[in-house]
mmCIF file of C-alpha atoms in Angstrom:
data_model
loop_
_atom_site.group_PDB
_atom_site.id
_atom_site.type_symbol
_atom_site.label_atom_id
_atom_site.label_comp_id
_atom_site.label_asym_id
_atom_site.label_seq_id
_atom_site.Cartn_x
_atom_site.Cartn_y
_atom_site.Cartn_z
ATOM 1 C CA UNK A 18 -21.368 -12.281 -1.926
ATOM 2 C CA UNK A 19 -22.418 -8.830 -0.690
ATOM 3 C CA UNK A 20 -21.913 -7.505 2.814
ATOM 4 C CA UNK A 21 -25.117 -6.261 4.483
ATOM 5 C CA UNK A 22 -23.641 -2.895 5.337
ATOM 6 C CA UNK A 23 -26.021 -0.092 4.300
ATOM 7 C CA UNK A 24 -23.946 2.744 5.780
ATOM 8 C CA UNK A 25 -20.950 2.311 3.485
ATOM 9 C CA UNK A 26 -20.373 6.012 2.720
ATOM 10 C CA UNK A 27 -20.099 8.746 5.332
ATOM 11 C CA UNK A 28 -19.798 12.305 4.042
ATOM 12 C CA UNK A 29 -18.221 15.132 6.057
ATOM 13 C CA UNK A 30 -18.017 17.658 3.229
ATOM 14 C CA UNK A 31 -20.131 18.191 0.108
ATOM 15 C CA UNK A 32 -17.038 17.623 -2.043
ATOM 16 C CA UNK A 33 -17.285 13.917 -1.205
ATOM 17 C CA UNK A 34 -20.651 13.772 -2.983
ATOM 18 C CA UNK A 35 -19.995 16.194 -5.849
ATOM 19 C CA UNK A 36 -16.681 14.493 -6.587
ATOM 20 C CA UNK A 37 -18.525 11.211 -7.365
ATOM 21 C CA UNK A 38 -16.928 9.521 -4.346
ATOM 22 C CA UNK A 39 -20.321 8.193 -3.275
ATOM 23 C CA UNK A 40 -21.238 6.917 -6.750
ATOM 24 C CA UNK A 41 -20.822 3.166 -6.994
ATOM 25 C CA UNK A 42 -21.697 0.001 -5.127
ATOM 26 C CA UNK A 43 -24.064 0.420 -2.201
ATOM 27 C CA UNK A 44 -22.274 -2.197 -0.117
ATOM 28 C CA UNK A 45 -18.943 -3.903 0.250
ATOM 29 C CA UNK A 46 -18.303 -7.178 -1.532
ATOM 30 C CA UNK A 47 -16.514 -9.852 0.497
ATOM 31 C CA UNK A 48 -14.019 -11.585 -1.782
ATOM 32 C CA UNK A 49 -12.380 -13.761 0.875
ATOM 33 C CA UNK A 50 -12.287 -14.258 4.612
ATOM 34 C CA UNK A 51 -9.990 -16.448 6.680
ATOM 35 C CA UNK A 52 -6.806 -14.411 7.075
ATOM 36 C CA UNK A 53 -5.126 -13.618 10.368
ATOM 37 C CA UNK A 54 -4.049 -10.138 9.227
ATOM 38 C CA UNK A 55 -4.669 -9.201 5.598
ATOM 39 C CA UNK A 56 -2.292 -6.671 4.045
ATOM 40 C CA UNK A 57 -0.646 -5.426 0.878
ATOM 41 C CA UNK A 58 -3.181 -5.919 -1.977
ATOM 42 C CA UNK A 59 -1.926 -5.200 -5.503
ATOM 43 C CA UNK A 60 -3.860 -5.726 -8.720
ATOM 44 C CA UNK A 61 -1.844 -7.313 -11.539
ATOM 45 C CA UNK A 62 -3.498 -6.331 -14.849
ATOM 46 C CA UNK A 63 -1.656 -8.909 -16.959
ATOM 47 C CA UNK A 64 -3.003 -11.722 -14.768
ATOM 48 C CA UNK A 65 -6.379 -10.125 -13.976
ATOM 49 C CA UNK A 66 -5.671 -11.163 -10.403
ATOM 50 C CA UNK A 67 -5.174 -9.497 -7.066
ATOM 51 C CA UNK A 68 -2.284 -10.625 -4.875
ATOM 52 C CA UNK A 69 -2.262 -9.843 -1.169
ATOM 53 C CA UNK A 70 -0.484 -10.815 2.053
ATOM 54 C CA UNK A 71 -1.620 -12.717 5.130
ATOM 55 C CA UNK A 72 1.282 -11.779 7.393
ATOM 56 C CA UNK A 73 0.942 -14.030 10.497
ATOM 57 C CA UNK A 74 0.131 -17.049 8.294
ATOM 58 C CA UNK A 75 3.311 -16.333 6.282
ATOM 59 C CA UNK A 76 1.613 -16.565 2.914
ATOM 60 C CA UNK A 77 0.497 -14.596 -0.111
ATOM 61 C CA UNK A 78 -2.929 -15.220 -1.627
ATOM 62 C CA UNK A 79 -4.417 -14.431 -5.028
ATOM 63 C CA UNK A 80 -7.971 -13.709 -6.131
ATOM 64 C CA UNK A 81 -8.919 -14.339 -9.755
ATOM 65 C CA UNK A 82 -11.119 -11.619 -11.248
ATOM 66 C CA UNK A 83 -12.663 -13.894 -13.887
ATOM 67 C CA UNK A 84 -13.612 -16.833 -11.649
ATOM 68 C CA UNK A 85 -13.603 -15.357 -8.137
ATOM 69 C CA UNK A 86 -11.391 -18.237 -6.999
ATOM 70 C CA UNK A 87 -8.825 -17.691 -4.239
ATOM 71 C CA UNK A 88 -5.651 -19.755 -4.008
ATOM 72 C CA UNK A 89 -2.237 -19.603 -2.369
ATOM 73 C CA UNK A 90 0.254 -17.627 -4.441
ATOM 74 C CA UNK A 91 3.236 -18.278 -2.156
ATOM 75 C CA UNK A 92 3.591 -19.987 1.200
ATOM 76 C CA UNK A 93 6.564 -19.511 3.534
ATOM 77 C CA UNK A 94 6.810 -16.077 1.982
ATOM 78 C CA UNK A 95 8.894 -14.238 4.582
ATOM 79 C CA UNK A 96 5.895 -12.781 6.442
ATOM 80 C CA UNK A 97 5.199 -10.342 3.582
ATOM 81 C CA UNK A 98 3.517 -6.995 4.087
ATOM 82 C CA UNK A 99 3.143 -4.424 1.279
ATOM 83 C CA UNK A 100 3.250 -5.283 -2.428
ATOM 84 C CA UNK A 101 3.379 -3.193 -5.582
ATOM 85 C CA UNK A 102 4.447 -3.464 -9.237
ATOM 86 C CA UNK A 103 7.518 -2.081 -10.960
ATOM 87 C CA UNK A 104 7.613 -0.515 -14.441
ATOM 88 C CA UNK A 105 7.828 -3.950 -16.067
ATOM 89 C CA UNK A 106 4.883 -5.396 -14.153
ATOM 90 C CA UNK A 107 7.037 -7.416 -11.779
ATOM 91 C CA UNK A 108 5.909 -7.913 -8.203
ATOM 92 C CA UNK A 109 7.769 -5.916 -5.539
ATOM 93 C CA UNK A 110 7.252 -7.266 -2.008
ATOM 94 C CA UNK A 111 8.235 -6.084 1.452
ATOM 95 C CA UNK A 112 9.113 -9.165 3.524
ATOM 96 C CA UNK A 113 8.922 -8.356 7.225
ATOM 97 C CA UNK A 114 10.187 -11.728 8.411
ATOM 98 C CA UNK A 115 13.115 -11.863 6.003
ATOM 99 C CA UNK A 116 13.765 -8.140 6.594
ATOM 100 C CA UNK A 117 14.150 -7.385 2.905
ATOM 101 C CA UNK A 118 12.569 -6.016 -0.279
ATOM 102 C CA UNK A 119 12.298 -8.473 -3.167
ATOM 103 C CA UNK A 120 11.245 -8.625 -6.800
ATOM 104 C CA UNK A 121 9.481 -11.622 -8.333
ATOM 105 C CA UNK A 122 10.780 -12.027 -11.876
ATOM 106 C CA UNK A 123 8.598 -13.041 -14.812
ATOM 107 C CA UNK A 124 10.016 -16.572 -14.592
ATOM 108 C CA UNK A 125 9.032 -16.830 -10.922
ATOM 109 C CA UNK A 126 12.479 -16.459 -9.390
ATOM 110 C CA UNK A 127 12.923 -14.012 -6.529
ATOM 111 C CA UNK A 128 15.599 -11.294 -6.536
ATOM 112 C CA UNK A 129 16.645 -9.531 -3.326
ATOM 113 C CA UNK A 130 16.691 -5.767 -3.931
ATOM 114 C CA UNK A 131 17.514 -4.562 -0.431
ATOM 115 C CA UNK A 132 18.214 -6.159 2.929
ATOM 116 C CA UNK A 133 20.775 -3.786 4.481
ATOM 117 C CA UNK A 134 21.626 -0.131 4.849
ATOM 118 C CA UNK A 135 25.205 0.843 5.632
ATOM 119 C CA UNK A 136 25.940 -2.808 6.412
ATOM 120 C CA UNK A 137 23.147 -3.119 8.986
ATOM 121 C CA UNK A 138 20.089 -5.321 8.533
ATOM 122 C CA UNK A 139 16.844 -3.536 7.795
ATOM 123 C CA UNK A 140 14.142 -3.626 10.476
ATOM 124 C CA UNK A 141 11.082 -4.988 8.638
ATOM 125 C CA UNK A 142 10.220 -3.343 5.293
ATOM 126 C CA UNK A 143 6.545 -2.439 5.246
ATOM 127 C CA UNK A 144 5.407 -0.750 2.038
ATOM 128 C CA UNK A 145 6.942 0.326 -1.275
ATOM 129 C CA UNK A 146 6.334 2.787 -4.096
ATOM 130 C CA UNK A 147 7.953 2.815 -7.542
ATOM 131 C CA UNK A 148 8.793 6.048 -9.350
ATOM 132 C CA UNK A 149 8.766 6.304 -13.151
ATOM 133 C CA UNK A 150 12.588 6.480 -13.208
ATOM 134 C CA UNK A 151 12.608 2.927 -11.810
ATOM 135 C CA UNK A 152 13.660 3.890 -8.286
ATOM 136 C CA UNK A 153 11.952 1.979 -5.461
ATOM 137 C CA UNK A 154 11.130 3.745 -2.227
ATOM 138 C CA UNK A 155 10.186 1.804 0.903
ATOM 139 C CA UNK A 156 9.333 2.305 4.558
ATOM 140 C CA UNK A 157 11.137 0.360 7.269
ATOM 141 C CA UNK A 158 9.401 0.468 10.684
ATOM 142 C CA UNK A 159 10.069 -2.121 13.383
ATOM 143 C CA UNK A 160 6.651 -3.839 13.346
ATOM 144 C CA UNK A 161 8.057 -7.187 12.207
ATOM 145 C CA UNK A 162 10.767 -7.409 14.874
ATOM 146 C CA UNK A 163 8.810 -6.343 17.944
ATOM 147 C CA UNK A 164 7.262 -9.817 18.326
ATOM 148 C CA UNK A 165 7.035 -13.207 16.630
ATOM 149 C CA UNK A 166 3.490 -12.596 15.375
ATOM 150 C CA UNK A 167 4.331 -10.851 12.076
ATOM 151 C CA UNK A 168 7.991 -11.793 11.788
ATOM 152 C CA UNK A 169 10.789 -12.694 14.182
ATOM 153 C CA UNK A 170 11.521 -10.814 17.380
ATOM 154 C CA UNK A 171 14.902 -9.110 17.251
ATOM 155 C CA UNK A 172 16.753 -5.945 18.163
ATOM 156 C CA UNK A 173 16.978 -3.242 15.524
ATOM 157 C CA UNK A 174 20.489 -2.969 14.114
ATOM 158 C CA UNK A 175 19.768 0.497 12.726
ATOM 159 C CA UNK A 176 18.100 1.790 15.891
ATOM 160 C CA UNK A 177 15.538 3.936 14.072
ATOM 161 C CA UNK A 178 12.714 3.752 11.506
ATOM 162 C CA UNK A 179 13.372 5.360 8.123
ATOM 163 C CA UNK A 180 12.296 5.622 4.494
ATOM 164 C CA UNK A 181 14.838 4.481 1.883
ATOM 165 C CA UNK A 182 15.408 4.689 -1.870
ATOM 166 C CA UNK A 183 16.826 1.928 -4.081
ATOM 167 C CA UNK A 184 18.764 3.375 -7.013
ATOM 168 C CA UNK A 185 17.523 1.847 -10.298
ATOM 169 C CA UNK A 186 21.002 1.824 -11.886
ATOM 170 C CA UNK A 187 23.296 0.742 -9.062
ATOM 171 C CA UNK A 188 20.906 -0.955 -6.636
ATOM 172 C CA UNK A 189 22.374 1.137 -3.821
ATOM 173 C CA UNK A 190 20.128 1.755 -0.817
ATOM 174 C CA UNK A 191 20.171 5.357 0.416
ATOM 175 C CA UNK A 192 18.385 7.168 3.223
ATOM 176 C CA UNK A 193 15.491 9.264 1.909
ATOM 177 C CA UNK A 194 14.015 10.590 5.179
ATOM 178 C CA UNK A 195 14.574 9.934 8.882
ATOM 179 C CA UNK A 196 11.897 11.961 10.699
ATOM 180 C CA UNK A 197 9.455 9.163 11.598
ATOM 181 C CA UNK A 198 8.175 7.307 14.597
ATOM 182 C CA UNK A 199 6.918 4.426 12.423
ATOM 183 C CA UNK A 200 6.763 5.112 8.659
ATOM 184 C CA UNK A 201 4.153 2.988 6.953
ATOM 185 C CA UNK A 202 2.320 3.627 3.669
ATOM 186 C CA UNK A 203 3.820 5.778 0.929
ATOM 187 C CA UNK A 204 2.630 7.025 -2.457
ATOM 188 C CA UNK A 205 3.787 9.544 -5.055
ATOM 189 C CA UNK A 206 1.642 12.413 -6.289
ATOM 190 C CA UNK A 207 0.509 12.178 -9.926
ATOM 191 C CA UNK A 208 3.412 14.357 -11.132
ATOM 192 C CA UNK A 209 5.848 12.477 -8.845
ATOM 193 C CA UNK A 210 7.128 15.752 -7.414
ATOM 194 C CA UNK A 211 5.879 14.862 -3.934
ATOM 195 C CA UNK A 212 5.949 11.757 -1.751
ATOM 196 C CA UNK A 213 3.246 11.196 0.868
ATOM 197 C CA UNK A 214 4.165 8.996 3.846
ATOM 198 C CA UNK A 215 1.985 7.901 6.755
ATOM 199 C CA UNK A 216 3.517 7.707 10.208
ATOM 200 C CA UNK A 217 1.435 5.270 12.255
ATOM 201 C CA UNK A 218 3.080 6.078 15.570
ATOM 202 C CA UNK A 219 2.858 9.860 15.142
ATOM 203 C CA UNK A 220 -0.675 9.691 13.705
ATOM 204 C CA UNK A 221 0.080 11.888 10.706
ATOM 205 C CA UNK A 222 0.533 11.824 6.958
ATOM 206 C CA UNK A 223 3.586 13.818 5.854
ATOM 207 C CA UNK A 224 4.244 15.199 2.386
ATOM 208 C CA UNK A 225 7.758 15.727 1.026
ATOM 209 C CA UNK A 226 9.074 17.448 -2.075
ATOM 210 C CA UNK A 227 11.255 15.097 -4.134
ATOM 211 C CA UNK A 228 14.563 16.736 -5.041
ATOM 212 C CA UNK A 229 16.461 16.158 -8.284
ATOM 213 C CA UNK A 230 19.126 14.111 -6.475
ATOM 214 C CA UNK A 231 16.555 11.655 -5.122
ATOM 215 C CA UNK A 232 16.469 13.035 -1.593
ATOM 216 C CA UNK A 233 13.430 14.508 0.129
ATOM 217 C CA UNK A 234 12.696 17.882 1.643
ATOM 218 C CA UNK A 235 12.093 18.212 5.384
ATOM 219 C CA UNK A 236 8.400 17.651 4.750
ATOM 220 C CA UNK A 237 5.236 18.990 6.310
ATOM 221 C CA UNK A 238 2.099 17.511 7.838
ATOM 222 C CA UNK A 239 -0.669 16.908 5.297
ATOM 223 C CA UNK A 240 -3.222 15.632 7.827
ATOM 224 C CA UNK A 241 -3.470 14.270 11.372
ATOM 225 C CA UNK A 242 -5.499 11.384 12.749
ATOM 226 C CA UNK A 243 -5.975 12.961 16.177
ATOM 227 C CA UNK A 244 -9.423 14.410 15.455
ATOM 228 C CA UNK A 245 -10.816 10.881 15.064
ATOM 229 C CA UNK A 246 -9.768 8.695 17.971
ATOM 230 C CA UNK A 247 -10.194 5.356 16.200
ATOM 231 C CA UNK A 248 -8.026 6.329 13.225
ATOM 232 C CA UNK A 249 -4.496 4.975 12.797
ATOM 233 C CA UNK A 250 -2.955 5.625 9.416
ATOM 234 C CA UNK A 251 -1.593 2.761 7.319
ATOM 235 C CA UNK A 252 -1.218 2.831 3.522
ATOM 236 C CA UNK A 253 -2.221 5.499 1.002
ATOM 237 C CA UNK A 254 -3.577 5.713 -2.562
ATOM 238 C CA UNK A 255 -4.577 8.605 -4.867
ATOM 239 C CA UNK A 256 -7.601 8.729 -7.146
ATOM 240 C CA UNK A 257 -7.772 10.487 -10.515
ATOM 241 C CA UNK A 258 -9.198 13.608 -8.890
ATOM 242 C CA UNK A 259 -6.141 14.140 -6.700
ATOM 243 C CA UNK A 260 -7.907 12.940 -3.548
ATOM 244 C CA UNK A 261 -5.903 10.866 -1.086
ATOM 245 C CA UNK A 262 -7.502 7.666 0.239
ATOM 246 C CA UNK A 263 -6.037 6.371 3.487
ATOM 247 C CA UNK A 264 -6.413 3.021 5.242
ATOM 248 C CA UNK A 265 -7.337 4.254 8.727
ATOM 249 C CA UNK A 266 -7.643 0.979 10.655
ATOM 250 C CA UNK A 267 -10.711 1.037 12.964
ATOM 251 C CA UNK A 268 -11.996 4.212 11.280
ATOM 252 C CA UNK A 269 -12.382 2.630 7.846
ATOM 253 C CA UNK A 270 -11.016 4.261 4.696
ATOM 254 C CA UNK A 271 -10.551 8.039 4.812
ATOM 255 C CA UNK A 272 -10.827 10.321 1.779
ATOM 256 C CA UNK A 273 -8.944 13.647 1.805
ATOM 257 C CA UNK A 274 -9.327 16.568 -0.555
ATOM 258 C CA UNK A 275 -6.038 17.823 -2.068
ATOM 259 C CA UNK A 276 -6.100 20.643 0.506
ATOM 260 C CA UNK A 277 -5.923 18.098 3.359
ATOM 261 C CA UNK A 278 -9.584 18.246 4.420
ATOM 262 C CA UNK A 279 -11.200 14.957 5.454
ATOM 263 C CA UNK A 280 -14.272 14.969 3.193
ATOM 264 C CA UNK A 281 -15.612 11.457 3.764
ATOM 265 C CA UNK A 282 -14.910 7.838 4.532
ATOM 266 C CA UNK A 283 -15.907 4.290 3.776
ATOM 267 C CA UNK A 284 -17.223 2.403 6.798
ATOM 268 C CA UNK A 285 -15.680 -1.070 6.972
ATOM 269 C CA UNK A 286 -16.616 -3.740 9.570
ATOM 270 C CA UNK A 287 -12.977 -4.676 10.257
ATOM 271 C CA UNK A 288 -9.759 -2.739 10.835
ATOM 272 C CA UNK A 289 -8.465 -1.559 7.459
ATOM 273 C CA UNK A 290 -4.757 -2.158 6.918
ATOM 274 C CA UNK A 291 -4.277 -1.563 3.199
ATOM 275 C CA UNK A 292 -6.086 -0.491 0.036
ATOM 276 C CA UNK A 293 -5.368 -0.701 -3.695
ATOM 277 C CA UNK A 294 -7.100 0.266 -6.945
ATOM 278 C CA UNK A 295 -7.652 -2.301 -9.679
ATOM 279 C CA UNK A 296 -9.932 -3.716 -12.326
ATOM 280 C CA UNK A 297 -10.104 -2.854 -16.027
ATOM 281 C CA UNK A 298 -11.056 0.774 -15.272
ATOM 282 C CA UNK A 299 -9.026 1.006 -12.019
ATOM 283 C CA UNK A 300 -12.262 2.019 -10.291
ATOM 284 C CA UNK A 301 -12.465 -1.033 -8.038
ATOM 285 C CA UNK A 302 -11.051 -0.361 -4.584
ATOM 286 C CA UNK A 303 -9.683 -3.467 -2.890
ATOM 287 C CA UNK A 304 -9.595 -3.331 0.915
ATOM 288 C CA UNK A 305 -7.454 -5.638 3.058
ATOM 289 C CA UNK A 306 -9.053 -5.501 6.493
ATOM 290 C CA UNK A 307 -8.035 -7.778 9.342
ATOM 291 C CA UNK A 308 -9.390 -11.249 8.392
ATOM 292 C CA UNK A 309 -10.912 -10.375 5.015
ATOM 293 C CA UNK A 310 -10.470 -8.989 1.525
ATOM 294 C CA UNK A 311 -13.257 -6.630 0.407
ATOM 295 C CA UNK A 312 -13.900 -4.597 -2.720
ATOM 296 C CA UNK A 313 -16.168 -1.801 -3.882
ATOM 297 C CA UNK A 314 -16.633 -0.551 -7.454
ATOM 298 C CA UNK A 315 -16.691 3.250 -7.328
ATOM 299 C CA UNK A 316 -17.460 6.344 -9.363
ATOM 300 C CA UNK A 317 -13.818 7.446 -9.159
ATOM 301 C CA UNK A 318 -10.718 5.657 -10.433
ATOM 302 C CA UNK A 319 -7.296 5.270 -8.913
ATOM 303 C CA UNK A 320 -3.920 6.234 -10.282
ATOM 304 C CA UNK A 321 -1.578 3.449 -11.337
ATOM 305 C CA UNK A 322 0.931 2.279 -8.670
ATOM 306 C CA UNK A 323 3.910 2.797 -10.994
ATOM 307 C CA UNK A 324 3.193 6.382 -11.867
ATOM 308 C CA UNK A 325 1.987 8.266 -14.966
ATOM 309 C CA UNK A 326 2.026 6.880 -18.477
ATOM 310 C CA UNK A 327 0.754 3.647 -19.976
ATOM 311 C CA UNK A 328 3.109 0.668 -20.250
ATOM 312 C CA UNK A 329 2.751 -1.887 -23.066
ATOM 313 C CA UNK A 330 2.181 -4.775 -20.677
ATOM 314 C CA UNK A 331 -1.046 -3.173 -19.469
ATOM 315 C CA UNK A 332 -2.578 -4.155 -22.788
ATOM 316 C CA UNK A 333 -2.500 -7.760 -21.663
ATOM 317 C CA UNK A 334 -5.221 -7.110 -19.091
ATOM 318 C CA UNK A 335 -8.030 -7.798 -21.541
#
C-alpha cells in the first residue's frame, strides 16, 4: 500500500539532491497502522524482519519482509522503547516500564543487562547503541515515569537524566555523560570515535569524543531544532555518506550534512519518533511515526547499527 503523499522530499540545500538523498521511492509505503505510539524499529537481517515497539500497548510487533505480514513479537513487554542489535545479532531492548535494558538470547530467553546505577533504579531507558568492542551505551530520560501512559508513574531515584555505558566484560554500568535535559537517541560515527546524542528537552543534538577509557568528552552542539518550531529531536541514524538522519517528530525526518547543515527532510504525515535502516542493501528507511510504521527505499544506504565490519551472521539474510 502506498501513501498518497507527493511532497515526500523537501530540499533546503543542493547537497540533498546531489547526494542522492532524493533518489528513491516517490511516496511513503505504509507497512502497518494501529499503534498507540510506534517506536524503536530495528531490522534483523537473519530473520528478514523488522521488530518495533508500541509503547502504550506494552507490546513489540514484527513485520515480515517476504510476506508483509505483521504479528505480535512480544506482549507484556515492559513498555519497550528503543531496540538495536548487538555484535552477535541479539536483540537489545530498552524497557521503559521495567526500567531496564535487556538482551533477548538466541533461544528466546531474556537477560537483564542493566537496571540500576550506583544502587539506584534507572529512570526509563530510552535508546541504545552498541560499539564494536561490545559495550552498550544507553540514554535514560524520565519519559516512562512521568505518567502511566508509557510506563509507571514514579519518582526518579537518580534525580537526573544521563547516558550510561555497560562494560562488555564485567557488565558494570558507568556514567558516560550527565549534561542533558532529556537524552534520547544516540548513534556512533562510522569510525566510532564520536557519539551523537539528541536531547529532546534542550532541542539539540550533541556530539562527544569517545575517550580510550570509555568516557566521553564534554561535547559540543552539532545542531539545534530551534530554527524549525515543529521539530523535536528523537533518535538518530547515519547513512553511508556521513549524513545524519534525525527523527524530528512533527517536522518529519531531518537530514544533516556532516558539517551540521540541515540540507533536507522527509515529510511524514504523523509525528516521527524513530527511524532505522534495513533491507538487503540497507537502503530502506523504516519510520516509526505515531500510529504507523512506514518505509521508503532510498538512493542512499544506512550504516549498520553495530558499527563497522561485516559479521558472519549477516550472511543469513538471504
